[in-house]
Coordinates of C-alpha atoms and ligand atoms in Angstrom, one line a residue:
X1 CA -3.8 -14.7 -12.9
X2 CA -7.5 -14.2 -11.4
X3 CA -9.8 -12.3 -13.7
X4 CA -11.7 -9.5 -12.0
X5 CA -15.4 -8.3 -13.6
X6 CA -17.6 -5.1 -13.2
X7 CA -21.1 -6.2 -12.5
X8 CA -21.4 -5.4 -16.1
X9 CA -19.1 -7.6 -16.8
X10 CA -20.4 -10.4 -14.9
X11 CA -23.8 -9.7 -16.1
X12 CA -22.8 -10.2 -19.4
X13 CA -20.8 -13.2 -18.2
X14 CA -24.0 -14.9 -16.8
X15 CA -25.2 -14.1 -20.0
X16 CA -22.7 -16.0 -22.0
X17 CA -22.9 -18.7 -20.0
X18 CA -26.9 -19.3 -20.3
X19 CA -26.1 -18.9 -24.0
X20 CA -22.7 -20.6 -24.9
X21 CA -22.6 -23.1 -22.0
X22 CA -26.0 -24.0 -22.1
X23 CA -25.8 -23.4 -18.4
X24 CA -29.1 -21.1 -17.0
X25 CA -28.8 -18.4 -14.2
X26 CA -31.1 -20.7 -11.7
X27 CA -28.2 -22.9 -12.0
X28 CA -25.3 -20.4 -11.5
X29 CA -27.7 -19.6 -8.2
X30 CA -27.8 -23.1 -7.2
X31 CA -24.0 -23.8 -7.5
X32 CA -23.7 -20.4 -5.9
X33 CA -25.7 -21.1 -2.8
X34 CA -24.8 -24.6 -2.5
X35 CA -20.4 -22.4 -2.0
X36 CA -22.5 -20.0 0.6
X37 CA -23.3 -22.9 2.6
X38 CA -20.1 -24.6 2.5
X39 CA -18.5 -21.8 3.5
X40 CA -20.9 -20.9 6.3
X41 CA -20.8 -24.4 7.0
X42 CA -16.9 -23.7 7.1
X43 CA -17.1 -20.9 9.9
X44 CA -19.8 -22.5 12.0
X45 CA -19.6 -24.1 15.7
X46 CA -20.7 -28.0 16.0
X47 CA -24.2 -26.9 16.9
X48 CA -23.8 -23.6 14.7
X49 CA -26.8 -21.5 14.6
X50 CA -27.5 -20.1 10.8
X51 CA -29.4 -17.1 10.4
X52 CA -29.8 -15.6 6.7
X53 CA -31.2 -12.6 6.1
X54 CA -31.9 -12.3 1.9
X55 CA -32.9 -9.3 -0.1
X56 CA -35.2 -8.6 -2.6
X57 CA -32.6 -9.6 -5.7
X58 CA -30.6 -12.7 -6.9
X59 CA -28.1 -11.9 -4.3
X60 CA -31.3 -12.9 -2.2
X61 CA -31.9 -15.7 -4.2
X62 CA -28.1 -17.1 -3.1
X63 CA -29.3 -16.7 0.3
X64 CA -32.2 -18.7 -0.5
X65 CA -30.8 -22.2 -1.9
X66 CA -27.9 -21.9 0.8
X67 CA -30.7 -21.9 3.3
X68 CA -31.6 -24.7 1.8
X69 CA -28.5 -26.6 1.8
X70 CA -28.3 -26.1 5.1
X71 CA -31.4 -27.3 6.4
X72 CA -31.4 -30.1 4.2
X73 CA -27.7 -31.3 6.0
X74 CA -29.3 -30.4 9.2
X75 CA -28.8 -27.6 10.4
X76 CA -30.9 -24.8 12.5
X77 CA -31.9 -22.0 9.9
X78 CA -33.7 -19.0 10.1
X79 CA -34.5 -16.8 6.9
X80 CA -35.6 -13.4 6.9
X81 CA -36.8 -11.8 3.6
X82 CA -35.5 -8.1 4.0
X83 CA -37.8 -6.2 1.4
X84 CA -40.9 -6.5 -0.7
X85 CA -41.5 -10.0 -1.3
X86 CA -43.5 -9.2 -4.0
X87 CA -40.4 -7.7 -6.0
X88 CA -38.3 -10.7 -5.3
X89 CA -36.7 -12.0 -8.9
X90 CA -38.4 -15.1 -10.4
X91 CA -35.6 -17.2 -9.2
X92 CA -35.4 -16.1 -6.0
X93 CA -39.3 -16.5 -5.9
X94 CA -38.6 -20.0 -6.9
X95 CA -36.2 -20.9 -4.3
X96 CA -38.3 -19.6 -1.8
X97 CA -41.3 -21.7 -2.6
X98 CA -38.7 -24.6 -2.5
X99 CA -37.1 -23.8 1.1
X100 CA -41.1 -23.2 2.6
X101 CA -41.4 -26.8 1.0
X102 CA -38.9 -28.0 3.4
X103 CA -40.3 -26.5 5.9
X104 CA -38.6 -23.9 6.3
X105 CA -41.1 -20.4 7.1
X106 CA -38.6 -16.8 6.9
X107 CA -39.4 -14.7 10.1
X108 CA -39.3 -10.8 10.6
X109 CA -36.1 -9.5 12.2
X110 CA -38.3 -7.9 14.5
X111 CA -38.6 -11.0 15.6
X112 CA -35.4 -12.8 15.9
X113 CA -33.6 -12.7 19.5
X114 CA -30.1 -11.0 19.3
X115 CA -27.7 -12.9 17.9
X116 CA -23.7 -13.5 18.9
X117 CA -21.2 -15.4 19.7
X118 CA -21.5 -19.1 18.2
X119 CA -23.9 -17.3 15.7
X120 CA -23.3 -17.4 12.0
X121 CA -25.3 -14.6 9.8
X122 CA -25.6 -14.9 6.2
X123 CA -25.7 -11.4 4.2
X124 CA -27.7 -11.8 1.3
X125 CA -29.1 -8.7 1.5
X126 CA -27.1 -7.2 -1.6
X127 CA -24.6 -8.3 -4.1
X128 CA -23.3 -6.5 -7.4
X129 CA -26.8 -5.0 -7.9
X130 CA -26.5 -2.4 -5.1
X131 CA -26.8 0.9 -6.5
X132 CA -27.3 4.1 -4.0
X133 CA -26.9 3.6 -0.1
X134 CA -29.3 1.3 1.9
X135 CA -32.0 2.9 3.7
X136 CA -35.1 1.7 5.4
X137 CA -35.0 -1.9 6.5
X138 CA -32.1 -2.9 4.6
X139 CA -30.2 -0.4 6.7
X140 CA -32.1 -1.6 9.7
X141 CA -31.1 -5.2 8.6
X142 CA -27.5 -4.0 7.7
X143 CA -27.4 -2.2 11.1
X144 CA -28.3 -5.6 13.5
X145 CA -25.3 -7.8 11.2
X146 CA -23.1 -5.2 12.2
X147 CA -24.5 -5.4 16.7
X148 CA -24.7 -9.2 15.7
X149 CA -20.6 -9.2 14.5
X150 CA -19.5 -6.9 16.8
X151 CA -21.4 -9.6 19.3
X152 CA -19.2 -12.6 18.1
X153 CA -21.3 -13.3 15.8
X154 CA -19.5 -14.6 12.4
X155 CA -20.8 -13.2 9.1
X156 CA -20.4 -14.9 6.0
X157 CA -21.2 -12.4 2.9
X158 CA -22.9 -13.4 0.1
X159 CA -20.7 -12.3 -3.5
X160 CA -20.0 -8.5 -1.7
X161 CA -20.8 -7.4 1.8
X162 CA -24.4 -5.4 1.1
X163 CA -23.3 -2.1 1.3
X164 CA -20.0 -2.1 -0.8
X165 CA -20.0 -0.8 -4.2
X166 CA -18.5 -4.5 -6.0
X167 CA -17.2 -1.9 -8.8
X168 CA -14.9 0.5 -6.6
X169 CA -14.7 -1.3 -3.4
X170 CA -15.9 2.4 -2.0
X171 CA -18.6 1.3 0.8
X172 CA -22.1 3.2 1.5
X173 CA -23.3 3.6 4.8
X174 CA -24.4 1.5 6.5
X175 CA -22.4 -1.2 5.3
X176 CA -21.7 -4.9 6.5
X177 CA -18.2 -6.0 7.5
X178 CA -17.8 -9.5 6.7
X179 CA -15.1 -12.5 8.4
X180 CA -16.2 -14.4 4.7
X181 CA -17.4 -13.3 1.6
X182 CA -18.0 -15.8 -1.1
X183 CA -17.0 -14.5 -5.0
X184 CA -19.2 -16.1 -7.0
X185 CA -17.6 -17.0 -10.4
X186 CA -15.2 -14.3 -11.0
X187 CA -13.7 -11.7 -8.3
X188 CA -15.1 -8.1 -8.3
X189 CA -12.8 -4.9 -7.9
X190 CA -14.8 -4.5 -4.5
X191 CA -12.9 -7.4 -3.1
X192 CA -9.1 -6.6 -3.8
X193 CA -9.2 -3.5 -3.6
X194 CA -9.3 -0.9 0.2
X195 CA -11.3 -0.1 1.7
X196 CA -13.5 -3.5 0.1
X197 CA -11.0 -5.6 0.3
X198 CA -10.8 -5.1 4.1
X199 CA -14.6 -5.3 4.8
X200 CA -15.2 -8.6 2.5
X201 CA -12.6 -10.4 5.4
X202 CA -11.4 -13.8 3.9
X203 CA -12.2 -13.9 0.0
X204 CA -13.5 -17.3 -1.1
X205 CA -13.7 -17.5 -4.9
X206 CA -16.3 -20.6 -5.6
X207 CA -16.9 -21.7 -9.2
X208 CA -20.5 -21.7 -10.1
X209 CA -20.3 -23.3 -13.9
X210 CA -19.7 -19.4 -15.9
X211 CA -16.6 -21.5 -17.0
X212 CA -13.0 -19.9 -16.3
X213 CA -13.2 -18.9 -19.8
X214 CA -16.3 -16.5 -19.5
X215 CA -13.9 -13.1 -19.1
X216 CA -12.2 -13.5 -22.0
X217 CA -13.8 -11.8 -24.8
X218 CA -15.7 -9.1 -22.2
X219 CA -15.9 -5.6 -23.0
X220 CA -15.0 -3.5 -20.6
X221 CA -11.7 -3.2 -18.3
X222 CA -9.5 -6.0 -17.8
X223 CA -7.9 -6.3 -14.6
X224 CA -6.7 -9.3 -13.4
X225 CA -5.2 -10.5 -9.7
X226 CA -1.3 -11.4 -9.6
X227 CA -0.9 -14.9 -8.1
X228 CA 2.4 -15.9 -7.2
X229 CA 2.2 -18.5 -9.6
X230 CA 2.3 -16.3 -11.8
X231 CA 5.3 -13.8 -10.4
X232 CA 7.8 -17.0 -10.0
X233 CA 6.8 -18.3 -13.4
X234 CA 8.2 -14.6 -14.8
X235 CA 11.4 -16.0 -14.0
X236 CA 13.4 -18.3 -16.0
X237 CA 15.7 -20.7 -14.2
X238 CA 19.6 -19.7 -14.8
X239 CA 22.0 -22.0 -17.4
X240 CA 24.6 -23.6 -16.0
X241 CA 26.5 -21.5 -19.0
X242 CA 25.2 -17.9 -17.9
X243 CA 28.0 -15.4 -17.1
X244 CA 27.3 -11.7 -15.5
X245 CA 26.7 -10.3 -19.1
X246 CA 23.9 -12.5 -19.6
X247 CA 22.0 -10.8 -16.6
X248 CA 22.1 -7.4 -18.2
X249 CA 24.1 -3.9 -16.8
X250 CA 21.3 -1.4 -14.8
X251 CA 22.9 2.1 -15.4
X252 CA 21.4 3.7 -12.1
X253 CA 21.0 7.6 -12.7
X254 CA 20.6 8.5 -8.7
X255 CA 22.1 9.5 -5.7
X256 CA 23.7 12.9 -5.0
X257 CA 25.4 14.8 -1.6
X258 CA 22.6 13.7 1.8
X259 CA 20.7 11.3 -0.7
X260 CA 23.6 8.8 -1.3
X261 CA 21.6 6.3 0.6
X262 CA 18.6 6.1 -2.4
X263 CA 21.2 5.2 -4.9
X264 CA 23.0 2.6 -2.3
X265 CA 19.4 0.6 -2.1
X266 CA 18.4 1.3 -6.1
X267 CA 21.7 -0.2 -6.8
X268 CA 21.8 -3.0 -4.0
X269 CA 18.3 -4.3 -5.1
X270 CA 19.0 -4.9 -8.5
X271 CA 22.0 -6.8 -7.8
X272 CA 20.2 -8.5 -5.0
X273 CA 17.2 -8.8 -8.2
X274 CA 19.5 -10.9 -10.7
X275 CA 21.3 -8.0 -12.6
X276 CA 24.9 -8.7 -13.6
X277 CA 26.1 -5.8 -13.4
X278 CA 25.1 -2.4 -11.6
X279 CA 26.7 1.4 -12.5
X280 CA 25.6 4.6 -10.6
X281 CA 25.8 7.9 -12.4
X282 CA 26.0 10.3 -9.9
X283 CA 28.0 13.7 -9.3
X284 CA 31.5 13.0 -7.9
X285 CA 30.6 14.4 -4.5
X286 CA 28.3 11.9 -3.7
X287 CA 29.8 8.8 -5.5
X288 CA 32.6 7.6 -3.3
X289 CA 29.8 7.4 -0.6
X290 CA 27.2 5.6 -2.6
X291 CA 29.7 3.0 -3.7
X292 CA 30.7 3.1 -0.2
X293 CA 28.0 1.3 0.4
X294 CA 29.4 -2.0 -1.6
X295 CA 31.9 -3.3 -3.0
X296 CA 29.6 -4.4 -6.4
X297 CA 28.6 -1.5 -7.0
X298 CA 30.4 0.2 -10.1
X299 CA 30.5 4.4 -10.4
X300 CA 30.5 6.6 -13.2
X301 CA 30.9 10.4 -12.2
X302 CA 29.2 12.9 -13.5
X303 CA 31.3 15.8 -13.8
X304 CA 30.1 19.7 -12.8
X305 CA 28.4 20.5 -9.8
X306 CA 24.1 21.4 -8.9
X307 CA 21.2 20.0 -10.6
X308 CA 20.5 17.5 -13.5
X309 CA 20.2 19.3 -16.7
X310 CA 21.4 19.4 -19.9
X311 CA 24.6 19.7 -19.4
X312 CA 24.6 16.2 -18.3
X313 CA 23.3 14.9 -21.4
X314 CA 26.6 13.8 -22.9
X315 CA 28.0 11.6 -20.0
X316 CA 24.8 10.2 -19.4
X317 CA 24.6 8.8 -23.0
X318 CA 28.4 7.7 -22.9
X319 CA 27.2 6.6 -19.5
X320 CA 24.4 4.8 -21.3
X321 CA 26.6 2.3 -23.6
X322 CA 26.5 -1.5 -23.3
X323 CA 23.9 -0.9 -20.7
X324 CA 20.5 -3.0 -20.4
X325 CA 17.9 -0.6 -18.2
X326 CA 18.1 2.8 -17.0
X327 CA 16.8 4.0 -13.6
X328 CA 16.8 7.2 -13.2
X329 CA 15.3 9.4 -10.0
X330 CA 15.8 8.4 -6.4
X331 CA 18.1 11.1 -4.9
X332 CA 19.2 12.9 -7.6
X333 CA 19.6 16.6 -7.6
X334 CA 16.4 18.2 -9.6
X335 CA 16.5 21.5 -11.2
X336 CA 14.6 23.8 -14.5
X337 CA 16.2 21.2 -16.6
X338 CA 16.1 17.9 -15.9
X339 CA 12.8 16.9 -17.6
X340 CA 13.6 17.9 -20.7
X341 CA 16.8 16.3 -20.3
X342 CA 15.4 13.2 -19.3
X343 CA 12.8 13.4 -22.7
X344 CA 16.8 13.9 -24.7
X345 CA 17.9 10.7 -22.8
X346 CA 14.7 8.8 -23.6
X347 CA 14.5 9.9 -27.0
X348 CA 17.8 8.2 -27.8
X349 CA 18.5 5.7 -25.7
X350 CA 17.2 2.4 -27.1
X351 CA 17.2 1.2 -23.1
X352 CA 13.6 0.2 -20.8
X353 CA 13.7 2.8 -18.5
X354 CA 12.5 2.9 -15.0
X355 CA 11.2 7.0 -13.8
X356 CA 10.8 7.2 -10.2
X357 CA 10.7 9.6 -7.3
X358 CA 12.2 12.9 -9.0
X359 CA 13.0 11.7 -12.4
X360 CA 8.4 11.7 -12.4
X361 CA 8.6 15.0 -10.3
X362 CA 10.8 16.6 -13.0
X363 CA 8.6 15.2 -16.2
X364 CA 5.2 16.2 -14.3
X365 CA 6.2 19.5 -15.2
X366 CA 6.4 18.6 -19.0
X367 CA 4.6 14.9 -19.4
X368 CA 5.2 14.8 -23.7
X369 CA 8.8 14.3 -23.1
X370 CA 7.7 10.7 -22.2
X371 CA 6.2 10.1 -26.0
X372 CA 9.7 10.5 -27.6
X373 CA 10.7 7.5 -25.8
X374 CA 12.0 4.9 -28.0
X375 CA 11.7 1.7 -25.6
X376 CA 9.4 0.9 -22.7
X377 CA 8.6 3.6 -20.0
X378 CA 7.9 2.4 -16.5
X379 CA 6.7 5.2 -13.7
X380 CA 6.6 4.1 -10.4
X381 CA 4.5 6.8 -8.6
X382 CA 3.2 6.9 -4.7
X383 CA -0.1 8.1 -5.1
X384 CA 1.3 12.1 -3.9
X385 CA 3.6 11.9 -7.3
X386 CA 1.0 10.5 -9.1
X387 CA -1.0 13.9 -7.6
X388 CA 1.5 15.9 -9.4
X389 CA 1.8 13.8 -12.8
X390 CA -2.2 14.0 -13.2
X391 CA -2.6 17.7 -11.4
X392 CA -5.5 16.1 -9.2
X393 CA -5.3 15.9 -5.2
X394 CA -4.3 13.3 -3.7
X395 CA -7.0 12.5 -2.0
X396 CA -8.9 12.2 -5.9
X397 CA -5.9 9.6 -7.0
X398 CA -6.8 7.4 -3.9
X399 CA -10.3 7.6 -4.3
X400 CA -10.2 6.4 -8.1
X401 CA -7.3 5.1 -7.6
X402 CA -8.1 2.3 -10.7
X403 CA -9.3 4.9 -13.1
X404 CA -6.6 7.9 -12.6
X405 CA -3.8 5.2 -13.3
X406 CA -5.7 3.4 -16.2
X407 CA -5.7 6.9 -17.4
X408 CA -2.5 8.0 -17.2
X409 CA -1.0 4.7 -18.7
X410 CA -2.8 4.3 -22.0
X411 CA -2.8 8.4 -22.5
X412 CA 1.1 8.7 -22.3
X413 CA 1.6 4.6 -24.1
X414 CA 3.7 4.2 -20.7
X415 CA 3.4 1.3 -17.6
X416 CA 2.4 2.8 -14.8
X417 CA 2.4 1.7 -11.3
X418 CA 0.9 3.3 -8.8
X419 CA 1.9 2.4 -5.0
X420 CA 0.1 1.9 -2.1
X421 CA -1.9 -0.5 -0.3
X422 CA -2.6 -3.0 -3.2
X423 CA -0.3 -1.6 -5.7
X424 CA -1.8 -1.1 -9.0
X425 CA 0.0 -1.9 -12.9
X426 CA -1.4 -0.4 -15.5
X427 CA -0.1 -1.3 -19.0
X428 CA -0.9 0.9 -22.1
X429 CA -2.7 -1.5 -24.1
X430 CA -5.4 -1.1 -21.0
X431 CA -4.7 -3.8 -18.7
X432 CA -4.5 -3.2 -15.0
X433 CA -2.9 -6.0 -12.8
X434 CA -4.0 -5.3 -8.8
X435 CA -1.1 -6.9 -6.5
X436 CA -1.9 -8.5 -3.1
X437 CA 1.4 -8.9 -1.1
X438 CA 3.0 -6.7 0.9
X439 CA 2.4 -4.5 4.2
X440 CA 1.9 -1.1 6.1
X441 CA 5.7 -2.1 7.7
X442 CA 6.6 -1.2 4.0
X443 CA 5.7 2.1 4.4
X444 CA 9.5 3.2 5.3
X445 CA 11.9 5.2 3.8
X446 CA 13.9 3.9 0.8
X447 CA 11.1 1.3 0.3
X448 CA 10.3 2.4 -3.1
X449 CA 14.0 2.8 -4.5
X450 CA 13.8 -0.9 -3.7
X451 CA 11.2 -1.5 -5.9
X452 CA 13.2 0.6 -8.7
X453 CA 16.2 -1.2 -7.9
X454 CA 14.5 -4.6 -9.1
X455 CA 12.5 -3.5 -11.4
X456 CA 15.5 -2.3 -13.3
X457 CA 17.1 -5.4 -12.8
X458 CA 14.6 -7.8 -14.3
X459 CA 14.2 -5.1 -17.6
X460 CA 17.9 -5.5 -17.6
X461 CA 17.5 -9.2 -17.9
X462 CA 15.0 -8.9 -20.6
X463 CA 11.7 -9.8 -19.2
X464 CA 9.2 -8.2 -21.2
X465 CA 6.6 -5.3 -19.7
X466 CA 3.9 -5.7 -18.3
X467 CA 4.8 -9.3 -16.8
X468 CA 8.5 -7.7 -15.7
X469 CA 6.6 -4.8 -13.7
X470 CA 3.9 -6.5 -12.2
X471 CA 6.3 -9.3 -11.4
X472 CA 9.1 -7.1 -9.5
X473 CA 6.3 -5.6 -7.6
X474 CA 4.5 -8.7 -6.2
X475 CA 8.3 -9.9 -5.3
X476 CA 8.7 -6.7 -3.8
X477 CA 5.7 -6.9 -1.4
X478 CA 6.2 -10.3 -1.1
X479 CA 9.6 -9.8 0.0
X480 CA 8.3 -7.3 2.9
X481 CA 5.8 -10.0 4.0
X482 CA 8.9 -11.9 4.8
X483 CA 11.2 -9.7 6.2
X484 CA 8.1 -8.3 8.1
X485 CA 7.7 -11.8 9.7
X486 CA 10.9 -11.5 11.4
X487 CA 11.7 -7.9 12.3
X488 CA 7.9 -7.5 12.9
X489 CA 6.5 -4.4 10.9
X490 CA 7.4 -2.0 13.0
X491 CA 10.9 -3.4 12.9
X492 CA 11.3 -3.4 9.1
X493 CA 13.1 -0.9 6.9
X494 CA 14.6 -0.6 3.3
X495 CA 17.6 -2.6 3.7
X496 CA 16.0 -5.5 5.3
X497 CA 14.0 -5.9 1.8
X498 CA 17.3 -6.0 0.3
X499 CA 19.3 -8.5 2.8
X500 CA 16.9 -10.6 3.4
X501 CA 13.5 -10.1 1.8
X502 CA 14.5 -10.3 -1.5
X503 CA 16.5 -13.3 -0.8
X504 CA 14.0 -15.1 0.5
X505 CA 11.4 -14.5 -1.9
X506 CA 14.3 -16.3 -4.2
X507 CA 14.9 -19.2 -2.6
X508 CA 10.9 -20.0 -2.1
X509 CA 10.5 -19.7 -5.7
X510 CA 13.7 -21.7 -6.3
X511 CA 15.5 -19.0 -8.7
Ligands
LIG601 N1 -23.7 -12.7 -12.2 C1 -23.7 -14.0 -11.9 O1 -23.1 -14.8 -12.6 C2 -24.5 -14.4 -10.8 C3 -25.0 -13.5 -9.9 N2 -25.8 -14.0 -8.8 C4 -26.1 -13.2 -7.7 O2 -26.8 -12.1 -8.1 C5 -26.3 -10.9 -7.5 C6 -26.7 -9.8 -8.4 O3 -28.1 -9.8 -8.3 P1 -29.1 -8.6 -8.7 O4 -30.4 -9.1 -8.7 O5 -28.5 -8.0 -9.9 O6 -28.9 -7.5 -7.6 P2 -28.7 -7.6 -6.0 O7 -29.3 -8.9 -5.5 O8 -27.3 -7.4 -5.7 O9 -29.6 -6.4 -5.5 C7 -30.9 -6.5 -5.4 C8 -31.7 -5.5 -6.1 O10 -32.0 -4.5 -5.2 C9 -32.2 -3.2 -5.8 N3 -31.4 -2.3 -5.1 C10 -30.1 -1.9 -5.4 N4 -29.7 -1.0 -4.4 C11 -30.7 -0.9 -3.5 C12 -30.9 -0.2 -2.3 N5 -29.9 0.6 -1.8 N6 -32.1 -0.3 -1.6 C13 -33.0 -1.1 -2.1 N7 -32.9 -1.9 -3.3 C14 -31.8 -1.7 -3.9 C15 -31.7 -3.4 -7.2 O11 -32.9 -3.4 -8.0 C16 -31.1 -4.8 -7.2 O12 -31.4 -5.5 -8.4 C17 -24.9 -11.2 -7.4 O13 -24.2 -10.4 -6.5 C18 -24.8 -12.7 -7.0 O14 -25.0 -12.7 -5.6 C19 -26.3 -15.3 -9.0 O15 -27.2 -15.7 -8.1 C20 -25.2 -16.2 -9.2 C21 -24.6 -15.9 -10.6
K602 K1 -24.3 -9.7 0.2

């Protein structure tokens, strides 16, 4: 798990470490420009060609001592000091009296020739102290990386591309697009998460001495990077003496006449996820079909005919007995009552249950039926349902995308993950776990009952929340990447996750 800081955060972190650790910022610059140079170092040609343009702060100071690093192993290196030298912080001041004491004299970028392929360009214009858009010079400077990359030229970014708020990963403009960007220390939000994560390039995280143990006692948010590591240790290995009970039942409450296909790949998945044993709910017109669809999967009908409502609630708590998790949404038939009865269901039912597609359309309407629940909530919006659950646009979810579902979580004391291009999992107690697998092939129908289907079955074998959600979806995306790999992304639909995806993803982790 890769802790992620604010530039708050990681000012206060720097702090720490000058205090607890003994270890002063002009060292955290030196470790930090000595990873800079590697990694321009990493990108470079035989004869490579440096040129680093630095700004006026300690993102400038980076730039500095990786000059430096690479003149001393021999490179060719031009500086240019973007700014008032005069404002330059005292360490950067003091690395740039030590690189003109190598000889080394910065030029104007007037003055340099125009730079390409073969080229590497260091951006240490800006780092985490970037606050309004670049103008002026910087923008001029910001503007020739971008003619230099879209040249050939190779650009390695210092901490954050200048330009990119490190806090959202929202850019200014002008702002550089990077092939590298070096983390120093900790990752920033402005690296993992769109449109950031797509302008840093490559993410290099370099330790530079803050000591992995920095983030831990930071106020602020806590959001931390899924590694697979991580997602495969979630998952116990099976005794020999296991037997289908010990793998929990998934009651699935989905499916109904036209939408038998959403319950087929809820229920498929989970049994493809570990569960034991899988039951669909659904009204008798649709259930022959849907179990059609498998022989493992089990049917209980619900008898009457039209939407979910109250009338339901009896069979679906008979429905409910000996079960493990409840998934309850994809396909089913939606009408006045089926949020309250939903807040009935959850309000007895000792079960983890899963809300998706229009189980969360149906409690939008109504969000406190979601405090009577009695065990663990999971929703499992796409960011237009989250639009409905939080009565914003969509447009606002996906432009605080971090925030809205933070929000949402610790207000209702539910997990809430919300879909998308780096999928976020917000836990109530404030947590926020950013997931970095899966791919736009995804973006097919069915694709998210998959994601119910195993998240139900790993809360049906017990695996506590958070680690069960944010587990089930890096599987999930991971389990695209595969399948994607063969069918191609175009190629890809639900099933595949479910065939052969999922499958995959369990024999790489050996489970
Ligand atoms: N935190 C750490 O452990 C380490 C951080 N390092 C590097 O330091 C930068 C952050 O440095 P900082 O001095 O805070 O700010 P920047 O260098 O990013 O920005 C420079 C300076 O510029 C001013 N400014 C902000 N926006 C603009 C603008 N649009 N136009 C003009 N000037 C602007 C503002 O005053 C900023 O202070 C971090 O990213 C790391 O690269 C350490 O070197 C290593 C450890
Ligand atoms: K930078």
């Amino acid at each position: 798990m890769l802790r992620v800081l604010t530039a708050a955060q990681m000012r206060e972190a720097e702090h720490d470490a000058e205090e607890r650790h003994g270890m002063p910022s002009a060292l955290l610059m030196e470790n930090a420009g000595r990873g800079l140079a590697e990694a321009a170092r990493g990108v470079a040609g035989p004869d490579g060609r440096f040129t680093v343009l630095c700004g006026p702060g300690n993102n400038g100071g980076d730039g500095l001592v990786a000059a430096r690093f690479l003149q001393e192993g021999g490179a060719r290196v031009t500086v240019v000091l973007v700014g008032d030298a005069a404002k330059l912080t005292v360490e950067a001041k003091r690395n740039l009296s030590a690189l003109k004491a190598f000889g080394v004299v910065p030029r104007s970028l007037a003055s340099l020739p125009e730079l390409g392929l073969g080229d590497v360009v260091v951006d240490a214009l800006f780092g985490t102290g970037l606050s309004r858009a670049p103008t002026g010079e910087f923008a001029e400077a910001i503007g020739a990386i971008t003619r230099w990359w879209n040249a050939g030229a190779k650009v390695v970014a210092a901490d954050v591309p200048s330009g990119l708020r490190s806090d959202t990963g929202e850019p200014f403009s002008p702002c550089v697009e990077a092939d590298v960007t070096v983390a120093f220390g900790f990752l920033k939000p402005g690296q993992v998460l769109e449109p950031g994560a797509s302008l840093c390039g490559q993410v290099k995280r370099v330790d530079i001495g803050m000591g992995g143990e920095a983030g831990k006692e930071l106020s602020g948010p806590r959001l931390y990077v899924v590694e697979e590591a991580d997602a495969r240790s979630t998952l116990p290995r099976r005794r020999a003496d296991s037997h289908k009970g010990t793998f929990g039942h998934v009651l699935a409450v989905a499916g109904s006449r036209g939408k038998s296909g959403a319950a087929a790949l809820v229920a498929k998945s989970a049994l493809r996820s570990g569960a034991g044993l899988v039951t669909v709910a659904a009204r008798g017109d649709a259930l022959d079909t849907i179990q059609s669809h498998s022989a493992e999967i089990m049917g209980t009908p619900l008898d009457g005919s039209g939407p979910l409502g109250m009338g339901d609630l009896d069979a679906l708590l008979a429905a409910a007995e000996n079960k493990d998790a409840l998934v309850m949404g994809p396909g089913i038939p939606r009408g006045p009552e089926t949020g309250k009865l939903i807040g009935e269901l959850l309000s007895r039912l000792e079960l983890p249950a899963v809300l998706d597609a229009d189980a969360l359309n149906a409690v939008a309407e109504d969000l406190s039926v979601l405090r009577r629940a009695k065990a663990p909530v999971v929703l499992t919006p796409h960011p237009g349902e989250m639009a409905r659950l939080t009565g914003k646009s969509t447009k606002d979810v996906q432009a605080r995308r971090l925030e809205v579902v933070k929000q949402l979580a610790s207000g209702l004391a539910v997990t809430v993950v919300l879909k998308g291009d780096r999928t976020l999992t917000a836990h109530p107690d404030g947590r926020v776990f950013i997931n970095t697998t899966g791919n736009p092939g995804m973006a097919t129908g069915g694709s998210g009952d998959v994601l119910s289907g195993l998240l139900g079955a790993f809360l049906a074998q017990g695996f506590p929340v958070p680690d069960a959600v944010w587990t089930a979806v890096y599987a999930h995306g991971l389990a695209g990447d595969l399948a994607a790999a063969r069918r191609g992304q175009l190629g890809l639909i639900a099933g595949d996750l479910v065939e052969q995806g999922l499958c995959e993803v369990w024999t790489r982790w050996g489970r």
